[in-house]
């Protein structure tokens, strides 16, 4: 079967005609060509009609133009190679293809390759034909180069065919490209280059890490500033709400006082006060008399109320503690009022831990009990209420004041 293309033995490229082989030889100085039954790939772009002779050209064309549709016309354009029709070569130009086209055919032999690398490739599982092709076309340089060539050409149809090259082809398969001294120098240069590249990469990574640390630090400072601003706004809003709450409480107290005043006027038979009526002007100041009028002493109920009010104001931040103190005092007073003959209800140990926690440590608690008739005895160790000093009226007044303090939410506010 006549060949459909010419394959360059040096680079593996497929050429359609002898003219293309001659142009390739002029451009690359390659002189090893042979016939191949594999047709040159011919993919035509459906959008612009550009022909592509390899998948690499297809990928580049798609990347540049975005065209993705291609028509395979490989077999339509495939024609047998006519070696007899090759034009005469120019003067001074020598090509192996002329020798193959002459009347006297050249002798084809297996190429010379590095035996040690050939044995290594066969040990890896590659066939002799594949290993020979890989070493020949990769220049017998390294095992890695041969393996790379195999990975790129493993789909070639003639990959498992024995490779033959013209006998007069000069190959330097077993000649090292560098002397041992030059190889040592080259290896040292490569190591030095790798070291410098690694140091540069480490410096770059350190700069990136420093930038990241600076960025994170700025973000943390900004987050802290935002949090402080939010906390400041929250405190301002809280104070505003507290002021509004105090204002509403004062307004409720004022309304309660107005209601109490109106209730007293109603009970006394007086007409309701007209809020539109002008208030009487204050009387002119009277010169102070030399002899002051007698001041009415405060009643026991008022003194009890003052004790409870002082106790609440001294502990205004702890409503639960104040309420527990009032309830404890009410329990003491209630027990005495219900069982005046029981001495255990009329005698309180001042050093008792429960009493000290609930009443004794609070300013005004003991004074309130003393107003109810309790007295300190035995070196201030006990509070005792004598049976003959039990006054039901005083105890009832104390109970009423305690109930008012417990149930009235505005007790002690003003």
mmCIF file with all atom_site columns, C-alpha atoms in Angstrom, residues 111-115 117-118 131-143 145-146 171-177:
data_model
loop_
_atom_site.group_PDB
_atom_site.id
_atom_site.type_symbol
_atom_site.label_atom_id
_atom_site.label_alt_id
_atom_site.label_comp_id
_atom_site.label_asym_id
_atom_site.label_entity_id
_atom_site.label_seq_id
_atom_site.pdbx_PDB_ins_code
_atom_site.Cartn_x
_atom_site.Cartn_y
_atom_site.Cartn_z
_atom_site.occupancy
_atom_site.B_iso_or_equiv
_atom_site.pdbx_formal_charge
_atom_site.auth_seq_id
_atom_site.auth_comp_id
_atom_site.auth_asym_id
_atom_site.auth_atom_id
_atom_site.pdbx_PDB_model_num
ATOM 1  C CA . UNK A 1 111 ? 18.717 2.723  15.004 1.00 0.00 ? 111 UNK A CA 1
ATOM 2  C CA . UNK A 1 112 ? 21.449 2.649  17.630 1.00 0.00 ? 112 UNK A CA 1
ATOM 3  C CA . UNK A 1 113 ? 20.178 3.501  21.111 1.00 0.00 ? 113 UNK A CA 1
ATOM 4  C CA . UNK A 1 114 ? 21.609 3.492  24.628 1.00 0.00 ? 114 UNK A CA 1
ATOM 5  C CA . UNK A 1 115 ? 21.529 -0.126 25.746 1.00 0.00 ? 115 UNK A CA 1
ATOM 6  C CA . UNK A 1 117 ? 18.389 2.989  29.081 1.00 0.00 ? 117 UNK A CA 1
ATOM 7  C CA . UNK A 1 118 ? 16.752 0.468  26.707 1.00 0.00 ? 118 UNK A CA 1
ATOM 8  C CA . UNK A 1 131 ? 11.445 1.737  23.972 1.00 0.00 ? 131 UNK A CA 1
ATOM 9  C CA . UNK A 1 132 ? 13.628 1.947  20.844 1.00 0.00 ? 132 UNK A CA 1
ATOM 10 C CA . UNK A 1 133 ? 11.339 4.550  19.217 1.00 0.00 ? 133 UNK A CA 1
ATOM 11 C CA . UNK A 1 134 ? 11.208 6.614  22.415 1.00 0.00 ? 134 UNK A CA 1
ATOM 12 C CA . UNK A 1 135 ? 14.992 6.649  22.867 1.00 0.00 ? 135 UNK A CA 1
ATOM 13 C CA . UNK A 1 136 ? 15.646 7.391  19.195 1.00 0.00 ? 136 UNK A CA 1
ATOM 14 C CA . UNK A 1 137 ? 13.174 10.286 18.885 1.00 0.00 ? 137 UNK A CA 1
ATOM 15 C CA . UNK A 1 138 ? 14.025 11.757 22.327 1.00 0.00 ? 138 UNK A CA 1
ATOM 16 C CA . UNK A 1 139 ? 17.743 11.898 21.397 1.00 0.00 ? 139 UNK A CA 1
ATOM 17 C CA . UNK A 1 140 ? 18.939 9.139  23.765 1.00 0.00 ? 140 UNK A CA 1
ATOM 18 C CA . UNK A 1 141 ? 19.252 11.821 26.444 1.00 0.00 ? 141 UNK A CA 1
ATOM 19 C CA . UNK A 1 142 ? 17.375 10.646 29.556 1.00 0.00 ? 142 UNK A CA 1
ATOM 20 C CA . UNK A 1 143 ? 14.852 8.049  30.715 1.00 0.00 ? 143 UNK A CA 1
ATOM 21 C CA . UNK A 1 145 ? 12.612 12.271 28.059 1.00 0.00 ? 145 UNK A CA 1
ATOM 22 C CA . UNK A 1 146 ? 11.845 8.847  26.585 1.00 0.00 ? 146 UNK A CA 1
ATOM 23 C CA . UNK A 1 171 ? 23.358 9.040  15.093 1.00 0.00 ? 171 UNK A CA 1
ATOM 24 C CA . UNK A 1 172 ? 25.082 9.886  18.254 1.00 0.00 ? 172 UNK A CA 1
ATOM 25 C CA . UNK A 1 173 ? 23.021 7.679  20.497 1.00 0.00 ? 173 UNK A CA 1
ATOM 26 C CA . UNK A 1 174 ? 25.818 6.586  22.758 1.00 0.00 ? 174 UNK A CA 1
ATOM 27 C CA . UNK A 1 175 ? 27.810 9.806  22.709 1.00 0.00 ? 175 UNK A CA 1
ATOM 28 C CA . UNK A 1 176 ? 27.168 11.939 25.762 1.00 0.00 ? 176 UNK A CA 1
ATOM 29 C CA . UNK A 1 177 ? 26.359 15.526 24.984 1.00 0.00 ? 177 UNK A CA 1
#
